[in-house]
């Protein structure tokens, strides 16, 4: 699919029934699951019931899909070919291309890994919707789940976008 963005035209791979009909090469038999706003409400209510003033946070992993590598054995299948102004071009993806089924499942594994680190290692209440992480903590906590996530994500090569994050909020916009 070709899209006109503020920085110019870009091409995106599309791997779903609407655009490419049914692609049996990647046919998942399960469904990925994400946290909803209900998880954030549960965290906030639990904190308030304990008499704690909550502060919310959120993080967005920068270019999440593209940062995940394509498995070396699958690189032969990561080409896209397109024609522009009568000239055929071919480009190989070495990172997971946004819009493919494989990228969704690869990110789901990576996102669950980060979520497990924050929840289990740091013992911080947190939730995740695709590449957006959000949660709340006691007011005044320096190493809340968001800071822990930013640090751990950076360590594994999945840095958070500082422009899309939020810190110590009483109001929060979640995707």
XYZ file of N, CA, C and O in Angstrom:
700
model
N 0.853 -1.164 0.000
C 0.000 0.000 0.000
C 0.899 1.227 0.000
O 1.850 1.300 0.775
N 0.605 2.200 -0.839
C 1.351 3.458 -0.858
C 0.548 4.486 -0.078
O -0.648 4.646 -0.290
N 1.221 5.199 0.834
C 0.574 6.214 1.666
C 1.297 7.540 1.520
O 2.521 7.574 1.486
N 0.530 8.617 1.453
C 1.126 9.951 1.464
C 1.114 10.441 2.903
O 0.074 10.571 3.522
N 2.305 10.692 3.452
C 2.462 11.178 4.816
C 3.053 12.586 4.770
O 3.420 13.075 3.713
N 3.175 13.226 5.914
C 3.720 14.590 5.964
C 5.150 14.653 5.435
O 5.570 15.661 4.884
N 5.914 13.557 5.572
C 7.295 13.526 5.096
C 7.400 13.028 3.658
O 8.493 12.888 3.139
N 6.284 12.707 3.018
C 6.302 12.210 1.639
C 5.652 10.836 1.541
O 5.014 10.357 2.473
N 5.805 10.206 0.385
C 5.201 8.901 0.132
C 5.999 7.798 0.814
O 7.207 7.872 0.917
N 5.295 6.763 1.256
C 5.960 5.581 1.767
C 5.140 4.354 1.378
O 3.938 4.432 1.168
N 5.836 3.237 1.258
C 5.187 1.971 0.922
C 5.109 1.116 2.178
O 6.036 1.082 2.966
N 3.980 0.439 2.358
C 3.799 -0.451 3.502
C 3.326 -1.806 3.016
O 2.501 -1.906 2.113
N 3.829 -2.837 3.643
C 3.386 -4.190 3.342
C 2.033 -4.397 3.999
O 1.807 -3.957 5.116
N 1.137 -5.063 3.314
C -0.160 -5.389 3.894
C -0.367 -6.880 3.747
O -0.192 -7.435 2.675
N -0.711 -7.535 4.841
C -0.870 -8.979 4.851
C -2.165 -9.313 5.576
O -2.168 -9.808 6.675
N -3.281 -8.963 4.957
C -4.560 -9.334 5.548
C -5.584 -9.559 4.442
O -5.340 -9.265 3.277
N -6.723 -10.089 4.795
C -7.691 -10.525 3.795
C -8.253 -9.387 2.957
O -8.567 -9.578 1.785
N -8.374 -8.192 3.504
C -8.956 -7.086 2.755
C -8.114 -6.699 1.545
O -8.633 -6.483 0.464
N -6.806 -6.605 1.724
C -5.925 -6.135 0.660
C -5.340 -7.255 -0.189
O -5.166 -7.097 -1.383
N -4.975 -8.362 0.408
C -4.259 -9.397 -0.340
C -5.024 -10.712 -0.428
O -4.447 -11.730 -0.759
N -6.315 -10.667 -0.109
C -7.118 -11.882 -0.032
C -6.511 -12.804 1.022
O -5.760 -12.372 1.871
N -6.840 -14.056 0.998
C -6.382 -14.941 2.059
C -4.977 -15.435 1.768
O -4.701 -15.970 0.714
N -4.065 -15.237 2.706
C -2.689 -15.680 2.554
C -2.473 -16.862 3.493
O -2.262 -16.693 4.683
N -2.537 -18.077 2.947
C -2.432 -19.281 3.781
C -1.020 -19.523 4.309
O -0.819 -20.397 5.131
N -0.029 -18.773 3.823
C 1.330 -18.945 4.334
C 1.417 -18.488 5.783
O 2.202 -19.004 6.559
N 0.622 -17.504 6.150
C 0.592 -17.019 7.527
C -0.864 -16.982 7.971
O -1.533 -15.982 7.836
N -1.311 -18.077 8.496
C -2.693 -18.185 8.942
C -2.688 -18.552 10.423
O -2.499 -19.708 10.775
N -2.853 -17.561 11.300
C -2.800 -17.856 12.736
C -4.020 -18.639 13.205
O -5.118 -18.477 12.681
N -3.813 -19.522 14.163
C -4.937 -20.271 14.709
C -5.334 -19.769 16.091
O -6.191 -20.325 16.719
N -4.679 -18.732 16.552
C -5.049 -18.143 17.833
C -5.173 -16.631 17.641
O -4.928 -16.114 16.559
N -5.567 -15.955 18.689
C -5.765 -14.513 18.628
C -4.915 -13.854 19.706
O -4.924 -14.314 20.850
N -4.187 -12.786 19.333
C -3.412 -12.076 20.345
C -4.363 -11.305 21.255
O -5.423 -10.870 20.820
N -3.987 -11.155 22.508
C -4.832 -10.442 23.460
C -4.065 -9.279 24.052
O -2.849 -9.355 24.251
N -4.781 -8.216 24.326
C -4.192 -7.018 24.897
C -4.987 -6.595 26.119
O -6.151 -6.964 26.274
N -4.349 -5.806 26.941
C -5.037 -5.252 28.103
C -5.958 -4.132 27.634
O -5.713 -3.486 26.613
N -6.989 -3.878 28.391
C -7.910 -2.793 28.067
C -7.820 -1.716 29.147
O -7.060 -1.831 30.114
N -8.612 -0.708 28.985
C -8.652 0.383 29.968
C -9.136 -0.139 31.324
O -8.841 0.450 32.362
N -9.822 -1.282 31.313
C -10.292 -1.879 32.564
C -9.131 -2.229 33.489
O -9.249 -2.130 34.711
N -8.000 -2.635 32.924
C -6.828 -2.968 33.746
C -6.317 -1.709 34.448
O -5.991 -1.739 35.633
N -6.255 -0.594 33.710
C -5.823 0.664 34.321
C -6.808 1.089 35.417
O -6.401 1.520 36.495
N -8.099 0.948 35.167
C -9.096 1.289 36.185
C -8.934 0.406 37.417
O -9.045 0.885 38.548
N -8.662 -0.868 37.222
C -8.438 -1.782 38.348
C -7.245 -1.321 39.188
O -7.313 -1.298 40.421
N -6.150 -0.940 38.511
C -4.955 -0.461 39.219
C -5.291 0.800 40.019
O -4.936 0.924 41.200
N -5.982 1.751 39.385
C -6.328 3.015 40.049
C -7.249 2.788 41.242
O -7.043 3.364 42.320
N -8.252 1.942 41.066
C -9.199 1.670 42.162
C -8.486 0.974 43.322
O -8.709 1.303 44.493
N -7.597 0.033 43.015
C -6.850 -0.662 44.069
C -5.985 0.316 44.863
O -5.927 0.237 46.099
N -5.328 1.230 44.169
C -4.504 2.228 44.861
C -5.368 3.139 45.733
O -5.030 3.412 46.892
N -6.487 3.619 45.189
C -7.348 4.533 45.958
C -7.993 3.836 47.151
O -8.146 4.442 48.207
N -8.366 2.570 46.994
C -8.933 1.823 48.134
C -7.920 1.667 49.254
O -8.286 1.567 50.427
N -6.647 1.636 48.882
C -5.586 1.528 49.886
C -5.207 2.897 50.465
O -4.275 3.007 51.247
N -5.927 3.945 50.049
C -5.649 5.287 50.555
C -4.439 5.938 49.896
O -3.843 6.850 50.463
N -4.073 5.473 48.731
C -2.895 5.989 48.023
C -3.346 6.897 46.885
O -4.239 6.542 46.110
N -2.722 8.070 46.795
C -3.003 8.971 45.673
C -2.226 8.475 44.454
O -0.998 8.444 44.470
N -2.939 8.057 43.393
C -2.236 7.488 42.236
C -1.730 8.549 41.260
O -2.310 9.619 41.119
N -0.613 8.230 40.631
C -0.087 9.006 39.504
C 0.052 8.039 38.334
O 0.638 6.970 38.489
N -0.469 8.419 37.199
C -0.424 7.537 36.034
C 0.773 7.862 35.151
O 1.314 8.957 35.191
N 1.159 6.897 34.342
C 2.260 7.043 33.391
C 1.925 6.254 32.130
O 1.058 5.380 32.155
N 2.606 6.587 31.041
C 2.482 5.778 29.833
C 3.765 5.865 29.036
O 4.511 6.840 29.123
N 4.035 4.818 28.270
C 5.222 4.730 27.414
C 4.809 4.131 26.074
O 3.904 3.308 26.009
N 5.523 4.519 25.033
C 5.310 3.986 23.694
C 6.667 3.545 23.158
O 7.588 4.352 23.106
N 6.793 2.286 22.779
C 8.060 1.799 22.243
C 8.227 2.367 20.836
O 7.349 2.249 19.994
N 9.350 2.998 20.598
C 9.638 3.665 19.331
C 9.871 2.638 18.217
O 10.701 1.745 18.357
N 9.117 2.771 17.129
C 9.285 1.909 15.945
C 9.335 0.437 16.349
O 10.212 -0.314 15.919
N 8.377 0.032 17.145
C 8.392 -1.293 17.763
C 8.555 -2.436 16.761
O 9.407 -3.304 16.945
N 7.763 -2.446 15.705
C 7.815 -3.568 14.773
C 9.147 -3.604 14.030
O 9.744 -4.662 13.869
N 9.616 -2.457 13.571
C 10.846 -2.412 12.779
C 12.086 -2.779 13.574
O 13.102 -3.140 13.022
N 12.032 -2.664 14.886
C 13.196 -2.988 15.712
C 13.362 -4.493 15.911
O 14.414 -4.943 16.347
N 12.328 -5.260 15.631
C 12.418 -6.711 15.783
C 12.975 -7.309 14.499
O 12.458 -7.063 13.410
N 14.032 -8.107 14.583
C 14.646 -8.657 13.365
C 13.814 -9.783 12.765
O 13.139 -10.527 13.474
N 13.903 -9.897 11.448
C 13.330 -11.052 10.762
C 14.285 -12.224 11.006
O 15.506 -12.058 10.926
N 13.741 -13.359 11.301
C 14.569 -14.553 11.525
C 15.417 -14.810 10.273
O 14.919 -14.736 9.151
N 16.694 -15.109 10.464
C 17.620 -15.284 9.339
C 17.091 -16.312 8.340
O 17.166 -16.114 7.133
N 16.523 -17.395 8.828
C 15.998 -18.434 7.937
C 14.809 -17.945 7.113
O 14.446 -18.553 6.112
N 14.200 -16.834 7.516
C 13.022 -16.321 6.819
C 13.322 -15.111 5.932
O 12.410 -14.549 5.333
N 14.580 -14.698 5.869
C 14.922 -13.520 5.069
C 14.578 -13.684 3.597
O 14.237 -12.712 2.923
N 14.627 -14.913 3.081
C 14.262 -15.136 1.677
C 12.807 -14.770 1.395
O 12.430 -14.516 0.254
N 11.983 -14.733 2.435
C 10.561 -14.451 2.281
C 10.205 -13.009 2.652
O 9.033 -12.672 2.739
N 11.199 -12.170 2.892
C 10.916 -10.817 3.374
C 11.140 -9.749 2.305
O 11.489 -8.622 2.617
N 10.949 -10.115 1.056
C 11.107 -9.169 -0.043
C 9.768 -8.571 -0.429
O 8.727 -9.222 -0.321
N 9.806 -7.338 -0.870
C 8.620 -6.761 -1.496
C 9.051 -6.175 -2.828
O 10.155 -5.649 -2.969
N 8.207 -6.336 -3.809
C 8.484 -5.855 -5.156
C 7.347 -4.927 -5.548
O 6.172 -5.242 -5.334
N 7.691 -3.768 -6.094
C 6.664 -2.826 -6.530
C 7.164 -2.064 -7.754
O 8.350 -2.013 -8.037
N 6.219 -1.513 -8.488
C 6.539 -0.737 -9.689
C 6.191 0.715 -9.416
O 5.096 1.023 -8.939
N 7.129 1.609 -9.711
C 6.902 3.034 -9.547
C 7.434 3.744 -10.787
O 8.591 3.544 -11.158
N 6.596 4.532 -11.418
C 6.944 5.231 -12.669
C 7.510 4.278 -13.716
O 8.486 4.573 -14.406
N 6.914 3.096 -13.807
C 7.323 2.136 -14.817
C 8.586 1.368 -14.506
O 9.048 0.564 -15.306
N 9.182 1.594 -13.337
C 10.416 0.892 -12.958
C 10.099 -0.070 -11.810
O 9.466 0.324 -10.831
N 10.540 -1.313 -11.935
C 10.330 -2.308 -10.881
C 11.428 -2.178 -9.833
O 12.612 -2.082 -10.160
N 11.034 -2.155 -8.578
C 11.965 -2.070 -7.457
C 11.761 -3.283 -6.558
O 10.649 -3.796 -6.438
N 12.816 -3.708 -5.904
C 12.738 -4.784 -4.921
C 13.467 -4.325 -3.666
O 14.530 -3.716 -3.744
N 12.884 -4.596 -2.532
C 13.490 -4.216 -1.256
C 13.302 -5.361 -0.269
O 12.236 -5.978 -0.220
N 14.347 -5.627 0.485
C 14.267 -6.685 1.480
C 14.151 -6.078 2.868
O 14.879 -5.154 3.213
N 13.229 -6.610 3.653
C 13.069 -6.189 5.042
C 13.972 -7.039 5.921
O 13.969 -8.258 5.827
N 14.746 -6.409 6.785
C 15.524 -7.149 7.781
C 14.870 -7.014 9.155
O 15.162 -7.777 10.058
N 13.994 -6.023 9.285
C 13.189 -5.854 10.490
C 11.746 -6.182 10.149
O 11.348 -6.126 8.986
N 10.952 -6.538 11.135
C 9.561 -6.909 10.900
C 8.784 -5.750 10.273
O 8.723 -4.663 10.839
N 8.212 -5.961 9.103
C 7.455 -4.888 8.456
C 6.066 -4.734 9.078
O 5.360 -5.716 9.279
N 5.704 -3.501 9.383
C 4.388 -3.199 9.948
C 3.327 -3.662 8.964
O 3.445 -3.466 7.769
N 2.280 -4.285 9.446
C 1.182 -4.699 8.589
C 1.177 -6.177 8.264
O 0.244 -6.667 7.643
N 2.199 -6.904 8.699
C 2.220 -8.330 8.417
C 1.814 -9.120 9.655
O 2.004 -8.677 10.784
N 1.256 -10.277 9.424
C 0.834 -11.143 10.525
C 2.030 -11.548 11.381
O 1.954 -11.560 12.608
N 3.153 -11.860 10.730
C 4.347 -12.266 11.465
C 4.820 -11.158 12.406
O 5.270 -11.433 13.517
N 4.725 -9.901 11.967
C 5.153 -8.776 12.802
C 4.268 -8.654 14.047
O 4.758 -8.362 15.139
N 2.985 -8.879 13.876
C 2.055 -8.800 15.009
C 2.438 -9.828 16.070
O 2.537 -9.513 17.258
N 2.687 -11.059 15.639
C 3.027 -12.112 16.590
C 4.414 -11.924 17.187
O 4.636 -12.208 18.359
N 5.361 -11.433 16.395
C 6.710 -11.171 16.920
C 6.648 -10.078 17.984
O 7.250 -10.202 19.055
N 5.911 -9.000 17.700
C 5.818 -7.924 18.688
C 5.055 -8.387 19.922
O 5.363 -7.990 21.043
N 4.044 -9.221 19.723
C 3.272 -9.711 20.859
C 4.198 -10.453 21.838
O 4.098 -10.266 23.055
N 5.115 -11.257 21.312
C 6.069 -11.959 22.176
C 7.006 -10.970 22.875
O 7.261 -11.081 24.076
N 7.530 -9.993 22.120
C 8.449 -9.001 22.702
C 7.724 -8.137 23.733
O 8.267 -7.852 24.811
N 6.511 -7.698 23.419
C 5.732 -6.879 24.351
C 5.397 -7.630 25.627
O 5.463 -7.074 26.730
N 5.053 -8.911 25.493
C 4.772 -9.721 26.685
C 6.026 -9.910 27.534
O 5.952 -9.959 28.764
N 7.177 -10.017 26.872
C 8.440 -10.133 27.607
C 8.679 -8.874 28.448
O 8.983 -8.957 29.640
N 8.539 -7.700 27.827
C 8.730 -6.444 28.567
C 7.724 -6.320 29.704
O 8.061 -5.893 30.808
N 6.478 -6.705 29.428
C 5.441 -6.617 30.467
C 5.770 -7.541 31.635
O 5.601 -7.160 32.796
N 6.278 -8.739 31.332
C 6.644 -9.672 32.403
C 7.794 -9.111 33.237
O 7.798 -9.254 34.469
N 8.761 -8.457 32.596
C 9.868 -7.847 33.348
C 9.348 -6.784 34.315
O 9.743 -6.748 35.485
N 8.474 -5.920 33.831
C 7.967 -4.825 34.667
C 7.114 -5.372 35.806
O 7.271 -4.965 36.960
N 6.227 -6.299 35.493
C 5.322 -6.815 36.522
C 6.025 -7.724 37.522
O 5.788 -7.623 38.722
N 6.872 -8.625 37.034
C 7.460 -9.636 37.925
C 8.783 -9.210 38.541
O 9.014 -9.414 39.718
N 9.662 -8.644 37.721
C 10.976 -8.244 38.222
C 10.880 -6.966 39.049
O 11.452 -6.869 40.131
N 10.134 -5.989 38.536
C 10.028 -4.691 39.220
C 8.815 -4.605 40.141
O 8.684 -3.633 40.880
N 7.933 -5.579 40.057
C 6.717 -5.610 40.889
C 5.887 -4.339 40.744
O 5.367 -3.797 41.720
N 5.774 -3.851 39.512
C 5.037 -2.612 39.254
C 3.746 -2.927 38.497
O 3.765 -3.709 37.546
N 2.637 -2.322 38.902
C 1.394 -2.537 38.160
C 1.473 -1.849 36.803
O 1.821 -0.676 36.700
N 1.173 -2.611 35.746
C 1.275 -2.072 34.388
C 0.340 -2.840 33.467
O -0.095 -3.945 33.780
N 0.057 -2.236 32.325
C -0.779 -2.856 31.304
C -0.203 -2.506 29.939
O 0.650 -1.616 29.819
N -0.678 -3.217 28.903
C -0.132 -3.003 27.564
C -1.225 -3.140 26.520
O -2.042 -4.049 26.564
N -1.222 -2.208 25.567
C -2.065 -2.316 24.375
C -1.132 -2.144 23.182
O -0.651 -1.039 22.924
N -0.817 -3.223 22.483
C 0.137 -3.297 21.379
C 1.490 -2.774 21.862
O 2.131 -3.413 22.669
N 1.943 -1.587 21.396
C 3.252 -1.075 21.823
C 3.125 0.070 22.814
O 4.091 0.745 23.115
N 1.933 0.288 23.342
C 1.699 1.311 24.365
C 1.572 0.638 25.726
O 0.756 -0.260 25.910
N 2.380 1.090 26.661
C 2.376 0.566 28.017
C 1.863 1.670 28.939
O 2.186 2.835 28.744
N 1.073 1.302 29.941
C 0.513 2.305 30.843
C 0.290 1.686 32.206
O 0.222 0.466 32.350
N 0.219 2.547 33.205
C 0.008 2.071 34.557
C -0.049 3.221 35.532
O -0.150 4.390 35.144
N 0.019 2.898 36.807
C -0.051 3.918 37.859
C 0.755 3.448 39.056
O 1.020 2.262 39.219
N 1.133 4.411 39.861
C 1.870 4.095 41.081
C 1.519 5.131 42.141
O 0.810 6.095 41.874
N 2.080 4.931 43.307
C 1.916 5.893 44.396
C 2.576 7.213 43.996
O 3.630 7.221 43.360
N 1.982 8.306 44.366
C 2.549 9.630 44.103
C 3.934 9.717 44.744
O 4.145 9.279 45.868
N 4.897 10.245 44.002
C 6.234 10.440 44.533
C 7.197 9.279 44.326
O 8.369 9.376 44.681
N 6.748 8.166 43.743
C 7.637 7.028 43.489
C 8.501 7.361 42.271
O 7.988 7.678 41.199
N 9.819 7.322 42.431
C 10.711 7.653 41.317
C 10.791 6.502 40.312
O 10.651 6.696 39.113
N 11.028 5.275 40.784
C 11.160 4.118 39.891
C 9.821 3.410 39.748
O 9.658 2.253 40.109
N 8.844 4.120 39.177
C 7.539 3.506 38.902
C 7.658 2.622 37.656
O 8.716 2.543 37.017
N 6.583 1.953 37.305
C 6.593 1.022 36.177
C 7.048 1.633 34.863
O 7.730 0.988 34.068
N 6.699 2.883 34.620
C 7.090 3.547 33.371
C 8.593 3.742 33.268
O 9.203 3.486 32.219
N 9.200 4.204 34.347
C 10.669 4.390 34.337
C 11.376 3.043 34.241
O 12.376 2.908 33.539
N 10.867 2.056 34.962
C 11.456 0.710 34.885
C 11.353 0.177 33.460
O 12.322 -0.370 32.921
N 10.192 0.356 32.841
C 9.997 -0.105 31.468
C 10.959 0.590 30.515
O 11.598 -0.058 29.680
N 11.078 1.911 30.625
C 11.993 2.656 29.753
C 13.416 2.131 29.880
O 14.102 1.934 28.880
N 13.857 1.888 31.103
C 15.213 1.403 31.347
C 15.404 0.000 30.771
O 16.364 -0.269 30.046
N 14.487 -0.907 31.088
C 14.609 -2.293 30.632
C 14.457 -2.410 29.114
O 15.173 -3.188 28.477
N 13.546 -1.645 28.546
C 13.349 -1.676 27.093
C 14.602 -1.198 26.368
O 14.993 -1.751 25.339
N 15.247 -0.176 26.910
C 16.496 0.329 26.329
C 17.576 -0.754 26.385
O 18.340 -0.921 25.431
N 17.633 -1.491 27.474
C 18.638 -2.549 27.626
C 18.499 -3.639 26.569
O 19.499 -4.207 26.132
N 17.273 -3.943 26.160
C 17.065 -5.012 25.177
C 16.915 -4.482 23.753
O 16.552 -5.217 22.845
N 17.194 -3.188 23.540
C 17.176 -2.626 22.192
C 15.829 -2.181 21.694
O 15.616 -2.059 20.486
N 14.897 -1.915 22.602
C 13.557 -1.457 22.228
C 13.239 -0.151 22.958
O 12.358 -0.118 23.820
N 13.938 0.934 22.633
C 13.757 2.182 23.388
C 12.360 2.771 23.236
O 11.705 2.607 22.214
N 11.947 3.462 24.282
C 10.647 4.156 24.270
C 10.814 5.531 23.645
O 11.877 6.141 23.747
N 9.751 6.012 23.015
C 9.746 7.336 22.406
C 9.420 8.366 23.486
O 8.300 8.392 24.004
N 10.375 9.236 23.840
C 10.126 10.195 24.930
C 9.025 11.208 24.598
O 8.387 11.735 25.499
N 8.787 11.469 23.323
C 7.759 12.436 22.939
C 6.345 11.884 23.103
O 5.385 12.647 23.182
N 6.209 10.577 23.145
C 4.879 9.963 23.269
C 4.590 9.479 24.682
O 3.520 8.950 24.943
N 5.531 9.632 25.580
C 5.349 9.170 26.953
C 4.704 10.227 27.820
O 4.601 11.398 27.458
N 4.251 9.799 28.983
C 3.658 10.714 29.956
C 4.124 10.268 31.342
O 4.311 9.089 31.601
N 4.277 11.232 32.216
C 4.860 10.977 33.534
C 4.014 11.653 34.602
O 3.608 12.800 34.446
N 3.765 10.968 35.699
C 3.089 11.538 36.878
C 1.854 12.335 36.501
O 1.733 13.513 36.821
N 0.916 11.692 35.835
C -0.303 12.364 35.349
C -1.502 12.051 36.227
O -1.609 10.968 36.772
N -2.398 13.011 36.306
C -3.704 12.748 36.917
C -4.730 12.527 35.820
O -5.817 12.019 36.074
N -4.396 12.901 34.578
C -5.212 12.610 33.403
C -4.305 11.974 32.368
O -3.146 12.375 32.225
N -4.833 10.984 31.621
C -3.994 10.241 30.697
C -4.806 9.835 29.475
O -5.923 9.323 29.617
N -4.266 10.062 28.300
C -4.892 9.603 27.065
C -4.233 8.280 26.693
O -3.017 8.232 26.507
N -5.015 7.225 26.605
C -4.508 5.896 26.263
C -5.100 5.496 24.932
O -6.278 5.718 24.684
N -4.257 4.891 24.077
C -4.697 4.451 22.746
C -5.891 3.558 22.829
O -5.993 2.682 23.582
